[in-house]
Amino acid sequence: MSAVKQVFALGFPWQTLDPFLFCVYHKDDFPAGNGHSGPAVSLAGRNIGQDFNMIDGWNMYHGDTVPGFPAHPHRGFETITVVNEGLVDHADSLGAAGRYGGGDTQWMTAGKGVQHSEMFPLTKTDEPNPMVLFQIWLNLPAKNKMVEPHFGMLWSEDIPMVEVNDAQGRLTTLKAVAGVFQGHIPPAPPPQSWAADAGNDVAVWNIKMSAQGTFELPAAAAGLNRVLYFYRGDQASVDGQILTPKQGAQLQSDVAVTLTAGSEACEFLVLQGRPIGEPVVQHGPFVMNTDQEIHQAFADYRRTQFGGWPWADSDQVHKDTKGRFAKHADGRIERKP
């Protein structure tokens, strides 16, 4: 029997299932930079502060001089930011900071509350600055919604890239951000994450297939929510069910799935996990279990600002940095080329 339970059109953001709350795919063909991390073109005609119209193939989002998302709060869930191309500058109310990209992933547990900014500095002034990333929200169970916030980096050098050839030698590459694949173990998620318990079978896999290639997505445990998002290519077959780009498929988790690419290379994202199965009450940047907890989140943020904002700018950009880095809240610093 087919593993495909239903097929649906992808919206913006993409639809998700428990334990995931949100997923958005950003692909921006940013132009060359102006030497100050912003675009070296006119911003006329853009709704600055709310620019999501993809004029000329890119957005400013909530930024006014640098593209991105200036300081904003979260409580009660985790953000997973997978950056395949481009750079992201992170800053938060814990004093943590970082510049990452080119295959890196940032995994942040908001827990009881944190402010952070995510800006997209356009560092190249003599050529375009393409950006490709996924922003994923993973819920926290009630017992962990008020844990201490945690900022973590999963560097590209440490994330497994598993290569599989089909019978005709056509290559599929699977990037395992979370979830063991064929014995390849990703870096550990944050300690209070739903993904930290192996029994929850959380997986975040980015799959890239050669044209006309085949690949088997192996069966997992029963009772998981498993969703396949098809976002690049001309068409693909999922257990014989034809998908076109910007379609998703909910899959039965305990049945292996055969993927076949069309005449073009294809790319997919897989989000999988055991449902938390608790009430979800969301209001903007806060995700709790009850309305009362949401009201309390707003009251706490008004009172404490979740630690305040220790940076010079709400759209903090690390202009003097050399290469990728992470500064953790305890002062520990990691540097990468």
mmCIF file of C-alpha atoms in Angstrom:
data_model
loop_
_atom_site.group_PDB
_atom_site.id
_atom_site.type_symbol
_atom_site.label_atom_id
_atom_site.label_comp_id
_atom_site.label_asym_id
_atom_site.label_seq_id
_atom_site.Cartn_x
_atom_site.Cartn_y
_atom_site.Cartn_z
ATOM 1 C CA MET A 1 0.000 0.000 0.000
ATOM 2 C CA SER A 2 1.105 3.575 -0.629
ATOM 3 C CA ALA A 3 2.674 5.550 2.183
ATOM 4 C CA VAL A 4 1.077 8.764 0.874
ATOM 5 C CA LYS A 5 -1.786 9.759 3.160
ATOM 6 C CA GLN A 6 -2.569 13.106 1.542
ATOM 7 C CA VAL A 7 -1.109 15.687 -0.838
ATOM 8 C CA PHE A 8 -1.506 19.413 -0.271
ATOM 9 C CA ALA A 9 -0.386 22.723 -1.773
ATOM 10 C CA LEU A 10 2.335 24.564 0.107
ATOM 11 C CA GLY A 11 1.323 27.932 1.449
ATOM 12 C CA PHE A 12 3.461 30.600 3.117
ATOM 13 C CA PRO A 13 4.403 29.441 5.670
ATOM 14 C CA TRP A 14 4.295 25.725 4.917
ATOM 15 C CA GLN A 15 1.739 23.656 6.798
ATOM 16 C CA THR A 16 3.149 21.551 9.634
ATOM 17 C CA LEU A 17 2.022 18.776 11.976
ATOM 18 C CA ASP A 18 2.673 18.226 15.708
ATOM 19 C CA PRO A 19 5.402 18.464 17.073
ATOM 20 C CA PHE A 20 6.275 21.138 14.469
ATOM 21 C CA LEU A 21 4.514 24.481 14.576
ATOM 22 C CA PHE A 22 5.827 26.439 11.598
ATOM 23 C CA CYS A 23 8.099 26.095 8.582
ATOM 24 C CA VAL A 24 9.035 28.702 6.015
ATOM 25 C CA TYR A 25 11.391 28.497 3.048
ATOM 26 C CA HIS A 26 13.289 31.670 2.210
ATOM 27 C CA LYS A 27 15.006 31.946 -1.171
ATOM 28 C CA ASP A 28 16.177 35.468 -1.849
ATOM 29 C CA ASP A 29 18.320 36.533 -4.793
ATOM 30 C CA PHE A 30 19.826 39.455 -2.905
ATOM 31 C CA PRO A 31 21.885 41.908 -4.968
ATOM 32 C CA ALA A 32 25.414 43.066 -4.210
ATOM 33 C CA GLY A 33 25.859 44.827 -0.879
ATOM 34 C CA ASN A 34 26.421 48.539 -0.316
ATOM 35 C CA GLY A 35 29.353 48.153 2.073
ATOM 36 C CA HIS A 36 27.056 48.591 5.083
ATOM 37 C CA SER A 37 25.433 45.117 4.938
ATOM 38 C CA GLY A 38 22.420 46.382 3.020
ATOM 39 C CA PRO A 39 21.491 46.128 -0.684
ATOM 40 C CA ALA A 40 23.245 48.432 -3.154
ATOM 41 C CA VAL A 41 19.976 49.287 -4.907
ATOM 42 C CA SER A 42 17.053 51.588 -4.283
ATOM 43 C CA LEU A 43 14.422 50.468 -1.771
ATOM 44 C CA ALA A 44 11.757 52.641 -3.391
ATOM 45 C CA GLY A 45 8.409 50.910 -3.758
ATOM 46 C CA ARG A 46 9.000 48.479 -0.905
ATOM 47 C CA ASN A 47 6.830 48.381 2.208
ATOM 48 C CA ILE A 48 9.781 48.839 4.547
ATOM 49 C CA GLY A 49 9.233 47.073 7.844
ATOM 50 C CA GLN A 50 6.803 44.628 6.208
ATOM 51 C CA ASP A 51 8.448 43.774 2.889
ATOM 52 C CA PHE A 52 7.317 40.307 1.788
ATOM 53 C CA ASN A 53 6.378 40.975 -1.862
ATOM 54 C CA MET A 54 9.481 39.447 -3.530
ATOM 55 C CA ILE A 55 10.170 42.522 -5.664
ATOM 56 C CA ASP A 56 13.065 41.608 -7.984
ATOM 57 C CA GLY A 57 13.247 38.196 -6.300
ATOM 58 C CA TRP A 58 14.048 39.275 -2.735
ATOM 59 C CA ASN A 59 12.589 40.810 0.412
ATOM 60 C CA MET A 60 13.740 43.154 3.155
ATOM 61 C CA TYR A 61 11.336 41.380 5.562
ATOM 62 C CA HIS A 62 11.149 43.508 8.740
ATOM 63 C CA GLY A 63 14.529 45.178 8.166
ATOM 64 C CA ASP A 64 14.804 48.795 7.077
ATOM 65 C CA THR A 65 18.509 49.010 6.111
ATOM 66 C CA VAL A 66 19.623 45.358 6.335
ATOM 67 C CA PRO A 67 17.310 42.492 5.329
ATOM 68 C CA GLY A 68 16.051 40.281 8.123
ATOM 69 C CA PHE A 69 14.179 40.193 11.392
ATOM 70 C CA PRO A 70 15.188 42.743 14.062
ATOM 71 C CA ALA A 71 14.815 42.000 17.784
ATOM 72 C CA HIS A 72 11.635 40.129 18.697
ATOM 73 C CA PRO A 73 10.619 37.832 21.586
ATOM 74 C CA HIS A 74 9.752 34.127 21.813
ATOM 75 C CA ARG A 75 8.512 31.811 24.549
ATOM 76 C CA GLY A 76 7.513 28.146 24.695
ATOM 77 C CA PHE A 77 9.144 26.545 21.643
ATOM 78 C CA GLU A 78 12.369 26.217 19.632
ATOM 79 C CA THR A 79 13.624 27.789 16.415
ATOM 80 C CA ILE A 80 15.714 25.750 13.985
ATOM 81 C CA THR A 81 17.312 27.875 11.266
ATOM 82 C CA VAL A 82 18.907 25.841 8.466
ATOM 83 C CA VAL A 83 21.018 28.057 6.188
ATOM 84 C CA ASN A 84 22.089 26.443 2.918
ATOM 85 C CA GLU A 85 23.318 29.645 1.267
ATOM 86 C CA GLY A 86 24.051 33.123 2.569
ATOM 87 C CA LEU A 87 24.782 34.412 6.049
ATOM 88 C CA VAL A 88 22.726 35.122 9.178
ATOM 89 C CA ASP A 89 23.813 37.376 12.040
ATOM 90 C CA HIS A 90 22.279 36.358 15.375
ATOM 91 C CA ALA A 91 22.079 38.414 18.567
ATOM 92 C CA ASP A 92 19.936 37.789 21.639
ATOM 93 C CA SER A 93 18.965 39.030 25.076
ATOM 94 C CA LEU A 94 21.230 36.461 26.734
ATOM 95 C CA GLY A 95 24.255 38.184 25.218
ATOM 96 C CA ALA A 96 24.805 35.342 22.758
ATOM 97 C CA ALA A 97 25.701 36.175 19.173
ATOM 98 C CA GLY A 98 26.871 34.563 15.989
ATOM 99 C CA ARG A 99 27.396 34.668 12.266
ATOM 100 C CA TYR A 100 26.585 31.452 10.462
ATOM 101 C CA GLY A 101 25.652 30.162 7.015
ATOM 102 C CA GLY A 102 26.736 28.053 4.075
ATOM 103 C CA GLY A 103 25.264 24.870 5.537
ATOM 104 C CA ASP A 104 25.181 25.746 9.255
ATOM 105 C CA THR A 105 22.129 25.410 11.491
ATOM 106 C CA GLN A 106 21.248 27.402 14.581
ATOM 107 C CA TRP A 107 19.006 25.679 17.137
ATOM 108 C CA MET A 108 17.604 27.917 19.865
ATOM 109 C CA THR A 109 15.389 26.889 22.769
ATOM 110 C CA ALA A 110 13.324 29.942 23.670
ATOM 111 C CA GLY A 111 11.985 28.286 26.833
ATOM 112 C CA LYS A 112 10.761 30.799 29.389
ATOM 113 C CA GLY A 113 11.603 33.717 27.136
ATOM 114 C CA VAL A 114 14.272 35.294 24.966
ATOM 115 C CA GLN A 115 14.607 38.114 22.471
ATOM 116 C CA HIS A 116 16.673 37.574 19.351
ATOM 117 C CA SER A 117 17.396 39.159 15.991
ATOM 118 C CA GLU A 118 18.177 37.401 12.726
ATOM 119 C CA MET A 119 19.683 39.687 10.107
ATOM 120 C CA PHE A 120 20.945 38.782 6.638
ATOM 121 C CA PRO A 121 24.104 40.840 6.022
ATOM 122 C CA LEU A 122 24.976 41.333 2.360
ATOM 123 C CA THR A 123 28.744 41.086 2.743
ATOM 124 C CA LYS A 124 29.686 40.796 -0.952
ATOM 125 C CA THR A 125 29.887 44.167 -2.644
ATOM 126 C CA ASP A 126 31.040 43.001 -6.086
ATOM 127 C CA GLU A 127 28.565 40.159 -6.703
ATOM 128 C CA PRO A 128 25.077 38.998 -5.640
ATOM 129 C CA ASN A 129 24.371 37.620 -2.152
ATOM 130 C CA PRO A 130 21.958 34.675 -2.639
ATOM 131 C CA MET A 131 20.162 33.377 0.450
ATOM 132 C CA VAL A 132 18.483 29.985 0.959
ATOM 133 C CA LEU A 133 17.224 28.974 4.401
ATOM 134 C CA PHE A 134 14.507 27.155 6.299
ATOM 135 C CA GLN A 135 13.080 28.518 9.549
ATOM 136 C CA ILE A 136 11.392 25.749 11.531
ATOM 137 C CA TRP A 137 9.558 25.981 14.848
ATOM 138 C CA LEU A 138 9.564 22.862 17.023
ATOM 139 C CA ASN A 139 7.168 22.810 19.957
ATOM 140 C CA LEU A 140 8.168 22.134 23.570
ATOM 141 C CA PRO A 141 6.069 19.928 25.858
ATOM 142 C CA ALA A 142 4.393 21.658 28.793
ATOM 143 C CA LYS A 143 7.035 20.439 31.246
ATOM 144 C CA ASN A 144 9.767 22.218 29.247
ATOM 145 C CA LYS A 145 8.069 25.405 28.146
ATOM 146 C CA MET A 146 9.619 27.418 30.980
ATOM 147 C CA VAL A 147 13.143 25.995 30.879
ATOM 148 C CA GLU A 148 16.150 28.297 30.653
ATOM 149 C CA PRO A 149 16.782 29.496 27.085
ATOM 150 C CA HIS A 150 19.575 27.794 25.143
ATOM 151 C CA PHE A 151 21.535 28.947 22.082
ATOM 152 C CA GLY A 152 23.290 26.260 20.063
ATOM 153 C CA MET A 153 25.163 26.009 16.771
ATOM 154 C CA LEU A 154 25.301 22.967 14.510
ATOM 155 C CA TRP A 155 28.208 23.725 12.204
ATOM 156 C CA SER A 156 28.137 22.451 8.631
ATOM 157 C CA GLU A 157 31.367 20.526 9.239
ATOM 158 C CA ASP A 158 29.564 18.419 11.857
ATOM 159 C CA ILE A 159 26.226 17.821 10.108
ATOM 160 C CA PRO A 160 26.166 14.484 8.238
ATOM 161 C CA MET A 161 25.839 14.672 4.456
ATOM 162 C CA VAL A 162 24.905 11.144 3.408
ATOM 163 C CA GLU A 163 25.435 10.200 -0.244
ATOM 164 C CA VAL A 164 23.396 7.377 -1.773
ATOM 165 C CA ASN A 165 23.644 6.168 -5.391
ATOM 166 C CA ASP A 166 20.774 4.350 -7.065
ATOM 167 C CA ALA A 167 21.198 1.344 -9.376
ATOM 168 C CA GLN A 168 22.032 3.676 -12.283
ATOM 169 C CA GLY A 169 24.578 5.600 -10.233
ATOM 170 C CA ARG A 170 22.406 8.694 -9.819
ATOM 171 C CA LEU A 171 23.290 10.530 -6.628
ATOM 172 C CA THR A 172 21.016 11.559 -3.776
ATOM 173 C CA THR A 173 22.446 13.592 -0.891
ATOM 174 C CA LEU A 174 20.649 13.727 2.462
ATOM 175 C CA LYS A 175 21.598 16.373 5.020
ATOM 176 C CA ALA A 176 20.706 15.078 8.496
ATOM 177 C CA VAL A 177 20.159 18.139 10.702
ATOM 178 C CA ALA A 178 18.271 15.976 13.210
ATOM 179 C CA GLY A 179 17.523 12.273 13.248
ATOM 180 C CA VAL A 180 19.933 9.415 12.632
ATOM 181 C CA PHE A 181 20.089 8.253 9.000
ATOM 182 C CA GLN A 182 21.840 5.021 7.997
ATOM 183 C CA GLY A 183 23.966 5.171 11.122
ATOM 184 C CA HIS A 184 25.008 8.790 10.574
ATOM 185 C CA ILE A 185 24.419 10.738 13.795
ATOM 186 C CA PRO A 186 23.800 14.512 13.706
ATOM 187 C CA PRO A 187 25.061 16.857 16.426
ATOM 188 C CA ALA A 188 22.993 16.692 19.605
ATOM 189 C CA PRO A 189 19.969 19.000 19.820
ATOM 190 C CA PRO A 190 19.558 21.264 22.874
ATOM 191 C CA PRO A 191 19.156 19.287 26.104
ATOM 192 C CA GLN A 192 15.506 20.230 26.771
ATOM 193 C CA SER A 193 14.340 19.748 23.180
ATOM 194 C CA TRP A 194 11.612 17.282 22.212
ATOM 195 C CA ALA A 195 14.263 16.010 19.791
ATOM 196 C CA ALA A 196 16.683 15.214 22.649
ATOM 197 C CA ASP A 197 14.690 12.047 23.441
ATOM 198 C CA ALA A 198 15.536 9.494 20.733
ATOM 199 C CA GLY A 199 12.149 7.855 21.335
ATOM 200 C CA ASN A 200 10.451 10.890 19.778
ATOM 201 C CA ASP A 201 12.086 10.118 16.400
ATOM 202 C CA VAL A 202 12.454 13.768 15.410
ATOM 203 C CA ALA A 203 14.031 14.165 11.992
ATOM 204 C CA VAL A 204 14.918 17.218 9.911
ATOM 205 C CA TRP A 205 16.306 15.955 6.599
ATOM 206 C CA ASN A 206 17.108 18.006 3.494
ATOM 207 C CA ILE A 207 17.199 15.758 0.399
ATOM 208 C CA LYS A 208 18.723 16.653 -2.980
ATOM 209 C CA MET A 209 18.242 14.187 -5.842
ATOM 210 C CA SER A 210 19.827 14.018 -9.276
ATOM 211 C CA ALA A 211 17.496 14.203 -12.270
ATOM 212 C CA GLN A 212 15.650 10.900 -12.799
ATOM 213 C CA GLY A 213 17.261 9.454 -9.670
ATOM 214 C CA THR A 214 15.508 7.157 -7.215
ATOM 215 C CA PHE A 215 15.850 7.081 -3.449
ATOM 216 C CA GLU A 216 14.147 5.135 -0.675
ATOM 217 C CA LEU A 217 13.094 6.968 2.443
ATOM 218 C CA PRO A 218 13.232 4.167 5.009
ATOM 219 C CA ALA A 219 10.380 3.210 7.291
ATOM 220 C CA ALA A 220 10.477 4.653 10.793
ATOM 221 C CA ALA A 221 8.415 3.869 13.886
ATOM 222 C CA ALA A 222 4.623 3.820 13.732
ATOM 223 C CA GLY A 223 2.596 6.751 15.019
ATOM 224 C CA LEU A 224 4.879 9.553 13.874
ATOM 225 C CA ASN A 225 3.901 12.607 11.886
ATOM 226 C CA ARG A 226 6.049 12.568 8.732
ATOM 227 C CA VAL A 227 5.724 15.265 6.064
ATOM 228 C CA LEU A 228 7.643 15.602 2.791
ATOM 229 C CA TYR A 229 7.917 19.079 1.224
ATOM 230 C CA PHE A 230 8.792 19.297 -2.493
ATOM 231 C CA TYR A 231 10.189 22.742 -3.233
ATOM 232 C CA ARG A 232 12.525 22.458 -6.245
ATOM 233 C CA GLY A 233 12.347 20.517 -9.521
ATOM 234 C CA ASP A 234 9.834 19.931 -12.295
ATOM 235 C CA GLN A 235 8.017 16.940 -10.824
ATOM 236 C CA ALA A 236 8.627 13.956 -8.580
ATOM 237 C CA SER A 237 7.002 10.628 -7.893
ATOM 238 C CA VAL A 238 6.322 9.590 -4.298
ATOM 239 C CA ASP A 239 5.321 5.928 -4.271
ATOM 240 C CA GLY A 240 3.794 6.522 -7.712
ATOM 241 C CA GLN A 241 1.930 9.676 -6.629
ATOM 242 C CA ILE A 242 3.053 12.591 -8.824
ATOM 243 C CA LEU A 243 3.965 15.807 -7.019
ATOM 244 C CA THR A 244 4.631 19.161 -8.602
ATOM 245 C CA PRO A 245 6.785 21.866 -6.994
ATOM 246 C CA LYS A 246 5.251 23.614 -4.000
ATOM 247 C CA GLN A 247 3.348 20.533 -2.946
ATOM 248 C CA GLY A 248 3.705 18.503 0.222
ATOM 249 C CA ALA A 249 2.749 14.980 1.172
ATOM 250 C CA GLN A 250 1.828 13.567 4.563
ATOM 251 C CA LEU A 251 3.358 10.094 4.770
ATOM 252 C CA GLN A 252 2.688 7.020 6.849
ATOM 253 C CA SER A 253 5.766 6.833 9.029
ATOM 254 C CA ASP A 254 6.225 3.068 9.283
ATOM 255 C CA VAL A 255 6.221 2.411 5.522
ATOM 256 C CA ALA A 256 9.273 2.896 3.275
ATOM 257 C CA VAL A 257 8.773 5.474 0.507
ATOM 258 C CA THR A 258 10.327 5.456 -2.958
ATOM 259 C CA LEU A 259 11.095 8.903 -4.373
ATOM 260 C CA THR A 260 11.799 9.354 -8.070
ATOM 261 C CA ALA A 261 12.991 12.663 -9.472
ATOM 262 C CA GLY A 262 11.681 14.052 -12.742
ATOM 263 C CA SER A 263 13.762 15.384 -15.621
ATOM 264 C CA GLU A 264 15.306 18.015 -13.328
ATOM 265 C CA ALA A 265 17.178 17.724 -10.042
ATOM 266 C CA CYS A 266 14.735 17.735 -7.113
ATOM 267 C CA GLU A 267 14.946 19.004 -3.540
ATOM 268 C CA PHE A 268 12.814 18.057 -0.540
ATOM 269 C CA LEU A 269 12.567 18.747 3.169
ATOM 270 C CA VAL A 270 11.369 16.045 5.570
ATOM 271 C CA LEU A 271 9.971 16.933 9.005
ATOM 272 C CA GLN A 272 9.178 13.977 11.224
ATOM 273 C CA GLY A 273 8.421 13.470 14.893
ATOM 274 C CA ARG A 274 6.248 11.862 17.496
ATOM 275 C CA PRO A 275 3.325 14.167 18.326
ATOM 276 C CA ILE A 276 3.473 15.909 21.687
ATOM 277 C CA GLY A 277 -0.303 15.652 21.834
ATOM 278 C CA GLU A 278 -0.937 18.658 24.080
ATOM 279 C CA PRO A 279 -3.122 21.744 23.560
ATOM 280 C CA VAL A 280 -1.432 24.469 21.505
ATOM 281 C CA VAL A 281 -2.359 28.090 22.131
ATOM 282 C CA GLN A 282 -0.355 30.522 20.039
ATOM 283 C CA HIS A 283 -0.405 34.277 19.908
ATOM 284 C CA GLY A 284 2.279 35.821 17.744
ATOM 285 C CA PRO A 285 5.707 34.871 19.086
ATOM 286 C CA PHE A 286 4.447 32.899 22.108
ATOM 287 C CA VAL A 287 3.277 29.267 22.065
ATOM 288 C CA MET A 288 1.828 27.840 25.281
ATOM 289 C CA ASN A 289 -0.880 25.387 26.386
ATOM 290 C CA THR A 290 -3.551 27.750 27.731
ATOM 291 C CA ASP A 291 -4.877 31.259 27.150
ATOM 292 C CA GLN A 292 -3.854 32.158 30.703
ATOM 293 C CA GLU A 293 -0.249 31.215 29.936
ATOM 294 C CA ILE A 294 -0.313 33.422 26.827
ATOM 295 C CA HIS A 295 -1.584 36.372 28.874
ATOM 296 C CA GLN A 296 1.174 35.709 31.389
ATOM 297 C CA ALA A 297 3.776 35.635 28.606
ATOM 298 C CA PHE A 298 2.745 39.106 27.428
ATOM 299 C CA ALA A 299 2.730 40.404 31.004
ATOM 300 C CA ASP A 300 6.173 38.956 31.687
ATOM 301 C CA TYR A 301 7.582 40.413 28.488
ATOM 302 C CA ARG A 302 6.208 43.866 29.266
ATOM 303 C CA ARG A 303 7.706 43.638 32.752
ATOM 304 C CA THR A 304 11.137 42.118 32.021
ATOM 305 C CA GLN A 305 11.722 42.365 28.265
ATOM 306 C CA PHE A 306 13.081 38.820 28.732
ATOM 307 C CA GLY A 307 16.364 40.241 29.951
ATOM 308 C CA GLY A 308 16.417 43.385 27.864
ATOM 309 C CA TRP A 309 18.468 44.086 24.761
ATOM 310 C CA PRO A 310 22.241 44.384 25.355
ATOM 311 C CA TRP A 311 23.121 45.319 21.759
ATOM 312 C CA ALA A 312 23.570 48.717 20.105
ATOM 313 C CA ASP A 313 20.939 48.074 17.447
ATOM 314 C CA SER A 314 17.726 46.099 17.216
ATOM 315 C CA ASP A 315 18.972 44.907 13.804
ATOM 316 C CA GLN A 316 22.416 44.016 15.126
ATOM 317 C CA VAL A 317 24.978 43.149 12.420
ATOM 318 C CA HIS A 318 28.464 41.928 13.306
ATOM 319 C CA LYS A 319 30.275 44.169 10.851
ATOM 320 C CA ASP A 320 33.809 43.617 12.146
ATOM 321 C CA THR A 321 33.690 39.838 12.281
ATOM 322 C CA LYS A 322 35.996 37.587 10.282
ATOM 323 C CA GLY A 323 34.239 34.432 9.162
ATOM 324 C CA ARG A 324 31.644 32.405 11.021
ATOM 325 C CA PHE A 325 31.525 32.465 14.814
ATOM 326 C CA ALA A 326 29.353 31.877 17.842
ATOM 327 C CA LYS A 327 29.580 33.682 21.152
ATOM 328 C CA HIS A 328 27.623 31.784 23.780
ATOM 329 C CA ALA A 329 25.874 33.311 26.781
ATOM 330 C CA ASP A 330 28.609 31.976 29.094
ATOM 331 C CA GLY A 331 31.272 33.823 27.091
ATOM 332 C CA ARG A 332 32.585 30.785 25.242
ATOM 333 C CA ILE A 333 33.530 31.597 21.642
ATOM 334 C CA GLU A 334 33.669 29.277 18.629
ATOM 335 C CA ARG A 335 35.277 30.418 15.369
ATOM 336 C CA LYS A 336 35.037 28.836 11.932
ATOM 337 C CA PRO A 337 36.600 29.787 8.574
#
